[in-house]
Amino acid sequence: MSSPLLALQGAVSGDAPDQGVAAHYGAIAAEQRRLAEGRTFVDLSHRDVVTISGPDRLTWLHSLTTQFLENLAPGVPTEVLLLSPQGRIEHGFSGIDDGETFWAHTEPGAGAALVQFLDRMRFMLRVEIALVTDDWAVIGLPGQRWEIRPRGSLADLPAELGDPVGLWAWEAERIEAGLVRVGLDTDDKTIPNEVGLLGVAVHLDKGCYRGQETVARVHTLGRPPRRLVRLLLDGSVDHLPAHGSDVTLDGVRVGFVGSAARHHELGPIALAVVKRTVDAGATLLADGVAANQELLVDPEAGLHVRPVLR
């Protein structure tokens, strides 16, 4: 569904998977500066919203996911993954509990599959799961923070929070911070250790969840198969690498591009997942665009090596 904020002057709709919200409002660099200065908000209402309610919700989620949730205090945001038995990322969502309901949001179009999976795992526990995107919407706040608001309130938010900036500003800041979007910067083989999610969406002192054996073994032994990098792209080229395009070294494919953006200070940048053994000092080609690497994940341990925005 399209956001009412697309009716604002200058709004240009995003492309898939971010259609339905504004990519920008006509002042791309200025919008990034306003977001960095904290005087605005971002329309993320294309993301799916899921509620999990009932007295068993937190202990149940704790048992299923990578995150320590059974004692989650109300109002504390968290990042959560659901893994395959082989430790590969199947679902990822951000969430917050209000004391009665756990509110989660996930990638556009991913909510129905998340609800279906969770519903299969309920058994006899006192939990209820619902996809509520029609009634609730996500907004982004400076510092890569977020809130969930009634969808009917979107048109009134500029009066409360100031004029919005487009998703391109949010994405440029996110890529700068090295924060991945599950399904966009990951593929069906990605394990959390490769993309810097240990200690972020994976609680390192928690065991007994699906896929835990793989995550723990790679963390203990080190050397995950691949690693997340930020690419500093050749600014003289007039296009950004396409999502999913090859990253090559000396003509050999060594990884893939996730998301890309034009940053108002750094220039064109992207996130990519490459083989662990790729020389960190090597110049790569991303969809034919020359790119230098910035290390985001320790190739030995799988941990973030640079600070992220919080």
PDB file of C-alpha atoms in Angstrom:
ATOM      1  CA  MET A   1       0.000   0.000   0.000  1.00  0.00           C
ATOM      2  CA  SER A   2       1.181   3.531  -0.725  1.00  0.00           C
ATOM      3  CA  SER A   3       1.931   5.933   2.102  1.00  0.00           C
ATOM      4  CA  PRO A   4      -0.040   9.189   2.381  1.00  0.00           C
ATOM      5  CA  LEU A   5       3.333  10.929   2.727  1.00  0.00           C
ATOM      6  CA  LEU A   6       3.878  10.298  -0.995  1.00  0.00           C
ATOM      7  CA  ALA A   7       1.420  13.146  -1.514  1.00  0.00           C
ATOM      8  CA  LEU A   8       3.923  15.637  -0.070  1.00  0.00           C
ATOM      9  CA  GLN A   9       5.600  18.043  -2.458  1.00  0.00           C
ATOM     10  CA  GLY A  10       8.603  16.567  -4.278  1.00  0.00           C
ATOM     11  CA  ALA A  11       8.008  12.968  -3.151  1.00  0.00           C
ATOM     12  CA  VAL A  12       9.434  10.304  -5.481  1.00  0.00           C
ATOM     13  CA  SER A  13       8.437   6.714  -4.774  1.00  0.00           C
ATOM     14  CA  GLY A  14      11.098   4.103  -4.109  1.00  0.00           C
ATOM     15  CA  ASP A  15      11.800   1.052  -6.242  1.00  0.00           C
ATOM     16  CA  ALA A  16      11.247  -2.562  -5.202  1.00  0.00           C
ATOM     17  CA  PRO A  17      11.453  -3.739  -2.506  1.00  0.00           C
ATOM     18  CA  ASP A  18      10.914  -0.217  -1.159  1.00  0.00           C
ATOM     19  CA  GLN A  19       8.005   0.899  -3.308  1.00  0.00           C
ATOM     20  CA  GLY A  20       5.115   2.646  -1.560  1.00  0.00           C
ATOM     21  CA  VAL A  21       7.266   5.118   0.405  1.00  0.00           C
ATOM     22  CA  ALA A  22       9.324   8.102  -0.704  1.00  0.00           C
ATOM     23  CA  ALA A  23      12.878   7.467  -1.880  1.00  0.00           C
ATOM     24  CA  HIS A  24      13.449  11.210  -1.590  1.00  0.00           C
ATOM     25  CA  TYR A  25      11.616  14.538  -1.617  1.00  0.00           C
ATOM     26  CA  GLY A  26      13.818  16.248  -4.179  1.00  0.00           C
ATOM     27  CA  ALA A  27      16.813  17.316  -2.043  1.00  0.00           C
ATOM     28  CA  ILE A  28      18.878  14.153  -1.610  1.00  0.00           C
ATOM     29  CA  ALA A  29      22.069  15.483  -0.004  1.00  0.00           C
ATOM     30  CA  ALA A  30      20.207  17.992   2.164  1.00  0.00           C
ATOM     31  CA  GLU A  31      17.901  15.239   3.407  1.00  0.00           C
ATOM     32  CA  GLN A  32      20.904  13.169   4.527  1.00  0.00           C
ATOM     33  CA  ARG A  33      22.296  16.146   6.425  1.00  0.00           C
ATOM     34  CA  ARG A  34      18.958  16.753   8.134  1.00  0.00           C
ATOM     35  CA  LEU A  35      18.770  13.113   9.202  1.00  0.00           C
ATOM     36  CA  ALA A  36      22.312  13.270  10.597  1.00  0.00           C
ATOM     37  CA  GLU A  37      21.419  16.437  12.498  1.00  0.00           C
ATOM     38  CA  GLY A  38      18.320  14.810  14.004  1.00  0.00           C
ATOM     39  CA  ARG A  39      15.637  17.169  12.734  1.00  0.00           C
ATOM     40  CA  THR A  40      13.361  14.805  10.850  1.00  0.00           C
ATOM     41  CA  PHE A  41      11.903  11.306  10.426  1.00  0.00           C
ATOM     42  CA  VAL A  42      11.749   8.646   7.694  1.00  0.00           C
ATOM     43  CA  ASP A  43       8.660   6.910   6.348  1.00  0.00           C
ATOM     44  CA  LEU A  44       9.237   3.151   6.713  1.00  0.00           C
ATOM     45  CA  SER A  45       5.560   2.261   6.488  1.00  0.00           C
ATOM     46  CA  HIS A  46       6.210  -0.272   3.702  1.00  0.00           C
ATOM     47  CA  ARG A  47       7.720  -2.626   6.283  1.00  0.00           C
ATOM     48  CA  ASP A  48       5.519  -5.400   7.677  1.00  0.00           C
ATOM     49  CA  VAL A  49       4.373  -5.238  11.310  1.00  0.00           C
ATOM     50  CA  VAL A  50       3.638  -8.348  13.386  1.00  0.00           C
ATOM     51  CA  THR A  51       2.263  -8.583  16.924  1.00  0.00           C
ATOM     52  CA  ILE A  52       2.853 -11.470  19.325  1.00  0.00           C
ATOM     53  CA  SER A  53       0.691 -11.358  22.421  1.00  0.00           C
ATOM     54  CA  GLY A  54      -0.172 -13.647  25.320  1.00  0.00           C
ATOM     55  CA  PRO A  55       1.470 -14.484  28.652  1.00  0.00           C
ATOM     56  CA  ASP A  56       3.920 -17.005  27.163  1.00  0.00           C
ATOM     57  CA  ARG A  57       5.155 -14.748  24.337  1.00  0.00           C
ATOM     58  CA  LEU A  58       8.632 -13.864  25.653  1.00  0.00           C
ATOM     59  CA  THR A  59       9.625 -17.296  26.974  1.00  0.00           C
ATOM     60  CA  TRP A  60       8.340 -18.824  23.732  1.00  0.00           C
ATOM     61  CA  LEU A  61      10.254 -16.386  21.534  1.00  0.00           C
ATOM     62  CA  HIS A  62      13.316 -16.904  23.720  1.00  0.00           C
ATOM     63  CA  SER A  63      13.189 -20.649  23.034  1.00  0.00           C
ATOM     64  CA  LEU A  64      12.899 -20.216  19.254  1.00  0.00           C
ATOM     65  CA  THR A  65      15.216 -17.350  18.412  1.00  0.00           C
ATOM     66  CA  THR A  66      18.836 -16.245  18.644  1.00  0.00           C
ATOM     67  CA  GLN A  67      18.048 -13.501  21.147  1.00  0.00           C
ATOM     68  CA  PHE A  68      17.738 -13.540  24.960  1.00  0.00           C
ATOM     69  CA  LEU A  69      14.118 -12.463  25.380  1.00  0.00           C
ATOM     70  CA  GLU A  70      12.589 -14.144  28.420  1.00  0.00           C
ATOM     71  CA  ASN A  71      13.360 -11.191  30.699  1.00  0.00           C
ATOM     72  CA  LEU A  72      13.072  -8.429  28.095  1.00  0.00           C
ATOM     73  CA  ALA A  73      11.988  -5.224  29.821  1.00  0.00           C
ATOM     74  CA  PRO A  74       9.189  -3.142  28.296  1.00  0.00           C
ATOM     75  CA  GLY A  75      10.392  -0.431  25.960  1.00  0.00           C
ATOM     76  CA  VAL A  76      13.788  -1.984  25.133  1.00  0.00           C
ATOM     77  CA  PRO A  77      14.301  -2.458  21.368  1.00  0.00           C
ATOM     78  CA  THR A  78      16.003  -5.623  20.195  1.00  0.00           C
ATOM     79  CA  GLU A  79      17.109  -7.443  17.041  1.00  0.00           C
ATOM     80  CA  VAL A  80      16.087 -11.067  16.502  1.00  0.00           C
ATOM     81  CA  LEU A  81      16.841 -13.890  14.064  1.00  0.00           C
ATOM     82  CA  LEU A  82      15.278 -17.239  13.282  1.00  0.00           C
ATOM     83  CA  LEU A  83      17.745 -19.722  11.796  1.00  0.00           C
ATOM     84  CA  SER A  84      17.568 -22.955   9.861  1.00  0.00           C
ATOM     85  CA  PRO A  85      18.899 -26.110  11.521  1.00  0.00           C
ATOM     86  CA  GLN A  86      22.150 -25.422   9.604  1.00  0.00           C
ATOM     87  CA  GLY A  87      22.441 -21.949  11.157  1.00  0.00           C
ATOM     88  CA  ARG A  88      21.428 -19.994   8.044  1.00  0.00           C
ATOM     89  CA  ILE A  89      19.292 -16.880   8.470  1.00  0.00           C
ATOM     90  CA  GLU A  90      15.654 -17.529   7.556  1.00  0.00           C
ATOM     91  CA  HIS A  91      13.896 -14.573   9.226  1.00  0.00           C
ATOM     92  CA  GLY A  92      15.065 -11.366  10.846  1.00  0.00           C
ATOM     93  CA  PHE A  93      13.047  -8.736  12.678  1.00  0.00           C
ATOM     94  CA  SER A  94      13.336  -5.791  15.030  1.00  0.00           C
ATOM     95  CA  GLY A  95      11.087  -5.763  18.056  1.00  0.00           C
ATOM     96  CA  ILE A  96       9.985  -4.159  21.288  1.00  0.00           C
ATOM     97  CA  ASP A  97       7.700  -5.357  24.082  1.00  0.00           C
ATOM     98  CA  ASP A  98       5.159  -3.100  25.802  1.00  0.00           C
ATOM     99  CA  GLY A  99       4.440  -5.392  28.733  1.00  0.00           C
ATOM    100  CA  GLU A 100       1.530  -7.125  27.007  1.00  0.00           C
ATOM    101  CA  THR A 101       2.497  -7.444  23.350  1.00  0.00           C
ATOM    102  CA  PHE A 102       5.745  -7.921  21.451  1.00  0.00           C
ATOM    103  CA  TRP A 103       5.747  -5.626  18.414  1.00  0.00           C
ATOM    104  CA  ALA A 104       7.958  -6.728  15.525  1.00  0.00           C
ATOM    105  CA  HIS A 105       8.686  -5.304  12.101  1.00  0.00           C
ATOM    106  CA  THR A 106      10.351  -7.025   9.198  1.00  0.00           C
ATOM    107  CA  GLU A 107      11.143  -6.521   5.532  1.00  0.00           C
ATOM    108  CA  PRO A 108       8.382  -5.562   3.076  1.00  0.00           C
ATOM    109  CA  GLY A 109       6.478  -8.683   2.091  1.00  0.00           C
ATOM    110  CA  ALA A 110       8.221 -10.887   4.677  1.00  0.00           C
ATOM    111  CA  GLY A 111       5.567 -10.624   7.377  1.00  0.00           C
ATOM    112  CA  ALA A 112       3.215 -13.324   6.105  1.00  0.00           C
ATOM    113  CA  ALA A 113       5.973 -15.965   6.007  1.00  0.00           C
ATOM    114  CA  LEU A 114       7.123 -14.947   9.503  1.00  0.00           C
ATOM    115  CA  VAL A 115       3.576 -15.251  10.869  1.00  0.00           C
ATOM    116  CA  GLN A 116       3.133 -18.612   9.151  1.00  0.00           C
ATOM    117  CA  PHE A 117       6.354 -19.966  10.662  1.00  0.00           C
ATOM    118  CA  LEU A 118       5.576 -18.697  14.155  1.00  0.00           C
ATOM    119  CA  ASP A 119       2.017 -20.000  14.020  1.00  0.00           C
ATOM    120  CA  ARG A 120       3.316 -23.496  13.234  1.00  0.00           C
ATOM    121  CA  MET A 121       5.520 -23.359  16.320  1.00  0.00           C
ATOM    122  CA  ARG A 122       2.871 -22.305  18.855  1.00  0.00           C
ATOM    123  CA  PHE A 123       1.848 -25.792  19.975  1.00  0.00           C
ATOM    124  CA  MET A 124      -0.212 -25.406  23.216  1.00  0.00           C
ATOM    125  CA  LEU A 125       1.391 -22.190  24.421  1.00  0.00           C
ATOM    126  CA  ARG A 126      -0.610 -19.062  25.231  1.00  0.00           C
ATOM    127  CA  VAL A 127       0.464 -16.847  22.341  1.00  0.00           C
ATOM    128  CA  GLU A 128      -1.348 -15.133  19.499  1.00  0.00           C
ATOM    129  CA  ILE A 129       0.369 -13.930  16.315  1.00  0.00           C
ATOM    130  CA  ALA A 130      -1.060 -11.404  13.878  1.00  0.00           C
ATOM    131  CA  LEU A 131       0.046  -9.481  10.792  1.00  0.00           C
ATOM    132  CA  VAL A 132      -1.105  -5.915  11.496  1.00  0.00           C
ATOM    133  CA  THR A 133       0.534  -3.911   8.702  1.00  0.00           C
ATOM    134  CA  ASP A 134      -2.845  -2.563   7.564  1.00  0.00           C
ATOM    135  CA  ASP A 135      -3.272  -0.767  10.893  1.00  0.00           C
ATOM    136  CA  TRP A 136       0.267  -0.010  12.093  1.00  0.00           C
ATOM    137  CA  ALA A 137       3.321   1.533  10.447  1.00  0.00           C
ATOM    138  CA  VAL A 138       7.049   1.890  11.128  1.00  0.00           C
ATOM    139  CA  ILE A 139       8.834   5.243  11.104  1.00  0.00           C
ATOM    140  CA  GLY A 140      12.588   5.780  11.286  1.00  0.00           C
ATOM    141  CA  LEU A 141      14.161   8.284  13.666  1.00  0.00           C
ATOM    142  CA  PRO A 142      17.683   9.773  13.707  1.00  0.00           C
ATOM    143  CA  GLY A 143      20.395   7.340  14.792  1.00  0.00           C
ATOM    144  CA  GLN A 144      18.718   4.373  13.056  1.00  0.00           C
ATOM    145  CA  ARG A 145      16.056   4.265  15.765  1.00  0.00           C
ATOM    146  CA  TRP A 146      12.435   3.424  15.015  1.00  0.00           C
ATOM    147  CA  GLU A 147       8.907   3.526  16.356  1.00  0.00           C
ATOM    148  CA  ILE A 148       5.622   1.872  15.426  1.00  0.00           C
ATOM    149  CA  ARG A 149       2.701   4.273  15.038  1.00  0.00           C
ATOM    150  CA  PRO A 150      -0.955   3.899  13.993  1.00  0.00           C
ATOM    151  CA  ARG A 151      -1.065   3.939  10.217  1.00  0.00           C
ATOM    152  CA  GLY A 152      -3.826   6.501  10.315  1.00  0.00           C
ATOM    153  CA  SER A 153      -1.464   8.983  11.999  1.00  0.00           C
ATOM    154  CA  LEU A 154       1.147   9.082   9.207  1.00  0.00           C
ATOM    155  CA  ALA A 155      -0.213  12.185   7.516  1.00  0.00           C
ATOM    156  CA  ASP A 156      -0.056  14.096  10.816  1.00  0.00           C
ATOM    157  CA  LEU A 157       3.569  13.263  11.627  1.00  0.00           C
ATOM    158  CA  PRO A 158       5.207  16.232   9.842  1.00  0.00           C
ATOM    159  CA  ALA A 159       3.423  18.577  12.252  1.00  0.00           C
ATOM    160  CA  GLU A 160       4.902  16.617  15.177  1.00  0.00           C
ATOM    161  CA  LEU A 161       8.345  15.593  13.906  1.00  0.00           C
ATOM    162  CA  GLY A 162       9.161  18.006  11.093  1.00  0.00           C
ATOM    163  CA  ASP A 163       9.300  17.400   7.354  1.00  0.00           C
ATOM    164  CA  PRO A 164      10.298  13.809   6.507  1.00  0.00           C
ATOM    165  CA  VAL A 165      13.337  12.750   4.528  1.00  0.00           C
ATOM    166  CA  GLY A 166      13.355   9.933   2.018  1.00  0.00           C
ATOM    167  CA  LEU A 167      14.434   6.343   2.362  1.00  0.00           C
ATOM    168  CA  TRP A 168      17.622   7.038   0.390  1.00  0.00           C
ATOM    169  CA  ALA A 169      18.888   9.133   3.303  1.00  0.00           C
ATOM    170  CA  TRP A 170      18.094   6.326   5.769  1.00  0.00           C
ATOM    171  CA  GLU A 171      19.769   3.731   3.570  1.00  0.00           C
ATOM    172  CA  ALA A 172      22.927   5.806   3.109  1.00  0.00           C
ATOM    173  CA  GLU A 173      23.229   6.171   6.883  1.00  0.00           C
ATOM    174  CA  ARG A 174      22.524   2.460   7.420  1.00  0.00           C
ATOM    175  CA  ILE A 175      25.185   1.373   4.925  1.00  0.00           C
ATOM    176  CA  GLU A 176      27.647   3.797   6.508  1.00  0.00           C
ATOM    177  CA  ALA A 177      26.952   2.089   9.850  1.00  0.00           C
ATOM    178  CA  GLY A 178      27.358  -1.422   8.406  1.00  0.00           C
ATOM    179  CA  LEU A 179      23.866  -2.578   9.386  1.00  0.00           C
ATOM    180  CA  VAL A 180      22.429  -5.330   7.193  1.00  0.00           C
ATOM    181  CA  ARG A 181      18.900  -5.832   5.965  1.00  0.00           C
ATOM    182  CA  VAL A 182      18.000  -9.526   6.067  1.00  0.00           C
ATOM    183  CA  GLY A 183      17.116 -10.695   2.567  1.00  0.00           C
ATOM    184  CA  LEU A 184      18.751  -7.693   0.920  1.00  0.00           C
ATOM    185  CA  ASP A 185      22.316  -7.901   2.259  1.00  0.00           C
ATOM    186  CA  THR A 186      22.086 -11.644   2.962  1.00  0.00           C
ATOM    187  CA  ASP A 187      21.351 -14.692   0.842  1.00  0.00           C
ATOM    188  CA  ASP A 188      19.984 -18.149   1.593  1.00  0.00           C
ATOM    189  CA  LYS A 189      23.424 -19.339   2.751  1.00  0.00           C
ATOM    190  CA  THR A 190      24.235 -16.503   5.166  1.00  0.00           C
ATOM    191  CA  ILE A 191      25.038 -17.330   8.773  1.00  0.00           C
ATOM    192  CA  PRO A 192      25.017 -14.552  11.405  1.00  0.00           C
ATOM    193  CA  ASN A 193      28.802 -14.726  11.918  1.00  0.00           C
ATOM    194  CA  GLU A 194      29.430 -13.517   8.353  1.00  0.00           C
ATOM    195  CA  VAL A 195      27.460 -10.266   8.562  1.00  0.00           C
ATOM    196  CA  GLY A 196      28.288  -8.898  11.999  1.00  0.00           C
ATOM    197  CA  LEU A 197      25.153 -10.003  13.829  1.00  0.00           C
ATOM    198  CA  LEU A 198      26.880 -11.717  16.745  1.00  0.00           C
ATOM    199  CA  GLY A 199      26.144  -9.707  19.867  1.00  0.00           C
ATOM    200  CA  VAL A 200      23.610  -7.642  17.904  1.00  0.00           C
ATOM    201  CA  ALA A 201      20.867 -10.118  16.999  1.00  0.00           C
ATOM    202  CA  VAL A 202      22.598 -13.196  18.436  1.00  0.00           C
ATOM    203  CA  HIS A 203      23.090 -13.429  22.204  1.00  0.00           C
ATOM    204  CA  LEU A 204      26.468 -15.084  22.647  1.00  0.00           C
ATOM    205  CA  ASP A 205      25.693 -16.599  26.053  1.00  0.00           C
ATOM    206  CA  LYS A 206      22.437 -18.199  24.973  1.00  0.00           C
ATOM    207  CA  GLY A 207      22.125 -21.756  23.734  1.00  0.00           C
ATOM    208  CA  CYS A 208      19.361 -24.156  22.752  1.00  0.00           C
ATOM    209  CA  TYR A 209      17.861 -22.532  19.678  1.00  0.00           C
ATOM    210  CA  ARG A 210      17.621 -23.861  16.155  1.00  0.00           C
ATOM    211  CA  GLY A 211      20.918 -23.376  14.327  1.00  0.00           C
ATOM    212  CA  GLN A 212      22.848 -22.626  17.538  1.00  0.00           C
ATOM    213  CA  GLU A 213      25.394 -25.386  16.965  1.00  0.00           C
ATOM    214  CA  THR A 214      26.658 -23.835  13.721  1.00  0.00           C
ATOM    215  CA  VAL A 215      26.816 -20.314  15.151  1.00  0.00           C
ATOM    216  CA  ALA A 216      28.654 -21.468  18.278  1.00  0.00           C
ATOM    217  CA  ARG A 217      31.106 -23.671  16.381  1.00  0.00           C
ATOM    218  CA  VAL A 218      32.087 -20.935  13.920  1.00  0.00           C
ATOM    219  CA  HIS A 219      32.340 -18.393  16.741  1.00  0.00           C
ATOM    220  CA  THR A 220      34.522 -20.714  18.821  1.00  0.00           C
ATOM    221  CA  LEU A 221      36.793 -21.782  15.975  1.00  0.00           C
ATOM    222  CA  GLY A 222      36.653 -18.455  14.121  1.00  0.00           C
ATOM    223  CA  ARG A 223      37.105 -17.954  10.374  1.00  0.00           C
ATOM    224  CA  PRO A 224      33.525 -17.696   9.038  1.00  0.00           C
ATOM    225  CA  PRO A 225      33.304 -18.622   5.332  1.00  0.00           C
ATOM    226  CA  ARG A 226      32.491 -15.067   4.201  1.00  0.00           C
ATOM    227  CA  ARG A 227      32.607 -11.533   5.599  1.00  0.00           C
ATOM    228  CA  LEU A 228      30.653  -8.316   5.283  1.00  0.00           C
ATOM    229  CA  VAL A 229      32.475  -5.324   3.787  1.00  0.00           C
ATOM    230  CA  ARG A 230      31.577  -1.766   2.974  1.00  0.00           C
ATOM    231  CA  LEU A 231      32.595  -0.852  -0.554  1.00  0.00           C
ATOM    232  CA  LEU A 232      33.822   2.634  -1.407  1.00  0.00           C
ATOM    233  CA  LEU A 233      32.837   2.827  -5.059  1.00  0.00           C
ATOM    234  CA  ASP A 234      34.436   4.714  -7.924  1.00  0.00           C
ATOM    235  CA  GLY A 235      32.533   7.988  -7.977  1.00  0.00           C
ATOM    236  CA  SER A 236      33.268   8.662 -11.629  1.00  0.00           C
ATOM    237  CA  VAL A 237      30.892   5.888 -12.699  1.00  0.00           C
ATOM    238  CA  ASP A 238      27.299   7.019 -13.228  1.00  0.00           C
ATOM    239  CA  HIS A 239      25.513   3.979 -11.788  1.00  0.00           C
ATOM    240  CA  LEU A 240      25.352   2.086  -8.517  1.00  0.00           C
ATOM    241  CA  PRO A 241      25.898  -1.695  -8.513  1.00  0.00           C
ATOM    242  CA  ALA A 242      22.634  -3.583  -8.796  1.00  0.00           C
ATOM    243  CA  HIS A 243      21.387  -5.642  -5.889  1.00  0.00           C
ATOM    244  CA  GLY A 244      22.694  -9.198  -6.146  1.00  0.00           C
ATOM    245  CA  SER A 245      25.309  -8.365  -8.762  1.00  0.00           C
ATOM    246  CA  ASP A 246      28.690 -10.065  -8.720  1.00  0.00           C
ATOM    247  CA  VAL A 247      31.738  -8.833  -6.852  1.00  0.00           C
ATOM    248  CA  THR A 248      34.846 -10.008  -8.682  1.00  0.00           C
ATOM    249  CA  LEU A 249      38.612 -10.045  -8.219  1.00  0.00           C
ATOM    250  CA  ASP A 250      40.820 -10.662 -11.242  1.00  0.00           C
ATOM    251  CA  GLY A 251      37.785 -11.879 -13.150  1.00  0.00           C
ATOM    252  CA  VAL A 252      36.725 -14.413 -10.498  1.00  0.00           C
ATOM    253  CA  ARG A 253      33.466 -14.053  -8.567  1.00  0.00           C
ATOM    254  CA  VAL A 254      34.207 -13.621  -4.857  1.00  0.00           C
ATOM    255  CA  GLY A 255      30.892 -12.316  -3.512  1.00  0.00           C
ATOM    256  CA  PHE A 256      27.741 -10.310  -4.148  1.00  0.00           C
ATOM    257  CA  VAL A 257      26.445  -6.777  -3.676  1.00  0.00           C
ATOM    258  CA  GLY A 258      23.649  -6.229  -1.181  1.00  0.00           C
ATOM    259  CA  SER A 259      22.500  -2.619  -0.987  1.00  0.00           C
ATOM    260  CA  ALA A 260      24.052   0.537  -2.408  1.00  0.00           C
ATOM    261  CA  ALA A 261      23.542   4.277  -1.935  1.00  0.00           C
ATOM    262  CA  ARG A 262      25.056   7.678  -2.609  1.00  0.00           C
ATOM    263  CA  HIS A 263      26.301   9.144   0.669  1.00  0.00           C
ATOM    264  CA  HIS A 264      26.533  12.927   0.970  1.00  0.00           C
ATOM    265  CA  GLU A 265      30.079  12.716   2.406  1.00  0.00           C
ATOM    266  CA  LEU A 266      31.464   9.297   1.465  1.00  0.00           C
ATOM    267  CA  GLY A 267      30.164   9.256  -2.102  1.00  0.00           C
ATOM    268  CA  PRO A 268      28.788   6.011  -3.592  1.00  0.00           C
ATOM    269  CA  ILE A 269      28.933   3.134  -1.111  1.00  0.00           C
ATOM    270  CA  ALA A 270      27.593  -0.401  -0.852  1.00  0.00           C
ATOM    271  CA  LEU A 271      27.483  -3.425   1.403  1.00  0.00           C
ATOM    272  CA  ALA A 272      28.796  -6.697   0.028  1.00  0.00           C
ATOM    273  CA  VAL A 273      29.465 -10.196   1.292  1.00  0.00           C
ATOM    274  CA  VAL A 274      32.771 -11.610   0.035  1.00  0.00           C
ATOM    275  CA  LYS A 275      34.864 -14.694   0.684  1.00  0.00           C
ATOM    276  CA  ARG A 276      36.820 -14.522   3.920  1.00  0.00           C
ATOM    277  CA  THR A 277      40.097 -15.148   2.127  1.00  0.00           C
ATOM    278  CA  VAL A 278      39.825 -12.115  -0.180  1.00  0.00           C
ATOM    279  CA  ASP A 279      42.739  -9.748   0.489  1.00  0.00           C
ATOM    280  CA  ALA A 280      41.260  -6.833   2.431  1.00  0.00           C
ATOM    281  CA  GLY A 281      43.518  -4.446   0.525  1.00  0.00           C
ATOM    282  CA  ALA A 282      42.499  -5.635  -2.929  1.00  0.00           C
ATOM    283  CA  THR A 283      40.491  -3.422  -5.275  1.00  0.00           C
ATOM    284  CA  LEU A 284      37.344  -5.284  -6.297  1.00  0.00           C
ATOM    285  CA  LEU A 285      34.838  -4.836  -9.101  1.00  0.00           C
ATOM    286  CA  ALA A 286      31.186  -4.588  -8.057  1.00  0.00           C
ATOM    287  CA  ASP A 287      28.915  -4.879 -11.072  1.00  0.00           C
ATOM    288  CA  GLY A 288      31.885  -3.568 -13.042  1.00  0.00           C
ATOM    289  CA  VAL A 289      32.500  -0.597 -10.711  1.00  0.00           C
ATOM    290  CA  ALA A 290      35.915  -0.392  -9.034  1.00  0.00           C
ATOM    291  CA  ALA A 291      35.631  -0.555  -5.242  1.00  0.00           C
ATOM    292  CA  ASN A 292      37.920  -0.392  -2.239  1.00  0.00           C
ATOM    293  CA  GLN A 293      36.995  -2.418   0.821  1.00  0.00           C
ATOM    294  CA  GLU A 294      36.410  -1.247   4.379  1.00  0.00           C
ATOM    295  CA  LEU A 295      36.444  -4.102   6.882  1.00  0.00           C
ATOM    296  CA  LEU A 296      33.155  -4.367   8.767  1.00  0.00           C
ATOM    297  CA  VAL A 297      33.421  -7.909  10.107  1.00  0.00           C
ATOM    298  CA  ASP A 298      36.506  -9.519  11.591  1.00  0.00           C
ATOM    299  CA  PRO A 299      37.299 -12.364   9.157  1.00  0.00           C
ATOM    300  CA  GLU A 300      38.621 -14.441  12.035  1.00  0.00           C
ATOM    301  CA  ALA A 301      35.758 -14.057  14.533  1.00  0.00           C
ATOM    302  CA  GLY A 302      32.726 -12.721  12.683  1.00  0.00           C
ATOM    303  CA  LEU A 303      32.317  -9.717  14.986  1.00  0.00           C
ATOM    304  CA  HIS A 304      31.738  -6.092  14.016  1.00  0.00           C
ATOM    305  CA  VAL A 305      35.067  -4.272  13.919  1.00  0.00           C
ATOM    306  CA  ARG A 306      33.645  -0.781  13.434  1.00  0.00           C
ATOM    307  CA  PRO A 307      31.089   1.088  15.565  1.00  0.00           C
ATOM    308  CA  VAL A 308      27.523   1.314  14.346  1.00  0.00           C
ATOM    309  CA  LEU A 309      24.961   4.055  14.865  1.00  0.00           C
ATOM    310  CA  ARG A 310      22.904   3.554  17.996  1.00  0.00           C
TER     311      ARG A 310
END
